[in-house]
PDB file of C-alpha atoms in Angstrom:
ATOM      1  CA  UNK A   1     -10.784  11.439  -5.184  1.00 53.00           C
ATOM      2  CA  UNK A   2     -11.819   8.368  -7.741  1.00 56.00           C
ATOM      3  CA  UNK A   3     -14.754   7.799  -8.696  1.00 72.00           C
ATOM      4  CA  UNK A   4     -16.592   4.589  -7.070  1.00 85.00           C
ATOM      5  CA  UNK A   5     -16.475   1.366  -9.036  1.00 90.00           C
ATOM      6  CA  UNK A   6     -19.435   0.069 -10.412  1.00 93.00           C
ATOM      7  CA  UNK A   7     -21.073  -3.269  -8.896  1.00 94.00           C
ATOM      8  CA  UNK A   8     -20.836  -4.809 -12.330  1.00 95.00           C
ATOM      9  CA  UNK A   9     -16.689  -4.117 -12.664  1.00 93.00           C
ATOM     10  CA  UNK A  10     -16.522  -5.247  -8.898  1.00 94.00           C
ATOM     11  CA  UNK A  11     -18.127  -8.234  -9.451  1.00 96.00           C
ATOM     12  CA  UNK A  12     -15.972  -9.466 -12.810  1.00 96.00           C
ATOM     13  CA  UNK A  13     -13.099  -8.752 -10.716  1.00 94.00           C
ATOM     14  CA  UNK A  14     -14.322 -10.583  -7.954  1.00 95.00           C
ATOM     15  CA  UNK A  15     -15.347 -13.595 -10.478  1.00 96.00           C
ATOM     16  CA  UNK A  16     -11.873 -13.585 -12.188  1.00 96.00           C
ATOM     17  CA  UNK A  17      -9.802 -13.407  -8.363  1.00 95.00           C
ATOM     18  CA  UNK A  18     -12.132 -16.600  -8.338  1.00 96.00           C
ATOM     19  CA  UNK A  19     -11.292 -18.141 -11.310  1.00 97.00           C
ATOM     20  CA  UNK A  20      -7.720 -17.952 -11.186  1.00 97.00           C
ATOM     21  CA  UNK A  21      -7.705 -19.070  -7.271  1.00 96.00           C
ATOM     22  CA  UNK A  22      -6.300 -14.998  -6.057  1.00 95.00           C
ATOM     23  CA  UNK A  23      -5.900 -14.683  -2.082  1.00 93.00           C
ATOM     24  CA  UNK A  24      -6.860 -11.036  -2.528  1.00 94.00           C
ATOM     25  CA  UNK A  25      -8.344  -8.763  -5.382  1.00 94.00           C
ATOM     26  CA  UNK A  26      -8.233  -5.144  -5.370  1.00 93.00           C
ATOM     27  CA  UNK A  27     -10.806  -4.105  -8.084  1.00 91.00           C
ATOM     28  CA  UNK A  28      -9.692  -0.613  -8.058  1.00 91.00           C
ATOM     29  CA  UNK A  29      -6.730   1.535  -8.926  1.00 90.00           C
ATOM     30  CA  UNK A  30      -6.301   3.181  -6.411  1.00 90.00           C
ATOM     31  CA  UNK A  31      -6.448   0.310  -4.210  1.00 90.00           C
ATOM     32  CA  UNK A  32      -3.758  -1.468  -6.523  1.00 91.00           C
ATOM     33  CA  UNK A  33      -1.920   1.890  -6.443  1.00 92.00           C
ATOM     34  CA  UNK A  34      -1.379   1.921  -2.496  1.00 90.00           C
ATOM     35  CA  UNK A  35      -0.943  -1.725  -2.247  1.00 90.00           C
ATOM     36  CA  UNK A  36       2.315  -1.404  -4.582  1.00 92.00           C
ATOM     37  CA  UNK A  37       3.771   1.467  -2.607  1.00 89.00           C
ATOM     38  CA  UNK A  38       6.661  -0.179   0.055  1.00 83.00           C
ATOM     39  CA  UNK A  39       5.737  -0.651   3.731  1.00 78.00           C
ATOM     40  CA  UNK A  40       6.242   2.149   5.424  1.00 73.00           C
ATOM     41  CA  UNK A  41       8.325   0.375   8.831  1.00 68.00           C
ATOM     42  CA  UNK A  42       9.549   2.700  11.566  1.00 64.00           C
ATOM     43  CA  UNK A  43      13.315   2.487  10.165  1.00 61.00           C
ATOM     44  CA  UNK A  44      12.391   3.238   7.061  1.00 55.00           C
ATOM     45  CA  UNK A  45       9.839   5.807   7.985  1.00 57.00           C
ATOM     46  CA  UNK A  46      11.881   7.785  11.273  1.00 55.00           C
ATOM     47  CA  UNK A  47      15.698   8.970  10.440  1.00 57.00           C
ATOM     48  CA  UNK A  48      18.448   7.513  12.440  1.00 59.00           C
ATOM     49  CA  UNK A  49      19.377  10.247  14.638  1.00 62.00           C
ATOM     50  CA  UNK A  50      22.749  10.361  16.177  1.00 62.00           C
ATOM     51  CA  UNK A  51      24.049  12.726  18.525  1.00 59.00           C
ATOM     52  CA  UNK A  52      27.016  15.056  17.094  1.00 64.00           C
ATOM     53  CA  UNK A  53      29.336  14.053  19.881  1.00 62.00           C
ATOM     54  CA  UNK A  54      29.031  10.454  19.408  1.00 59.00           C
ATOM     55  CA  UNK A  55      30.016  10.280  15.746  1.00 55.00           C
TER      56      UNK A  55
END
């Protein structure tokens, strides 16, 4: 597990999302790291199953 930000890093990232108008800003790796994994969506998540006899 990461260690927490600090309130000073949070807020310059907060301050620079501001400044350059940013919908969202994750002020941590980790948070950037999950946010750039794919979706996970149930096709992509479950395998297609078929039964043998209908192939």
């Amino acid at each position: 597990m990461s260690s927490k930000i600090s309130p000073s890093d949070l807020a310059a990232a907060a301050l620079d999302g501001v400044e350059v108008g940013a919908a969202e800003v994750l002020a941590e790796q980790g948070s950037r790291d999950v946010k750039a994994r794919p979706p996970l969506t149930r096709e992509g998540s479950v395998p297609q199953w078929t039964a043998p006899w209908r192939r």
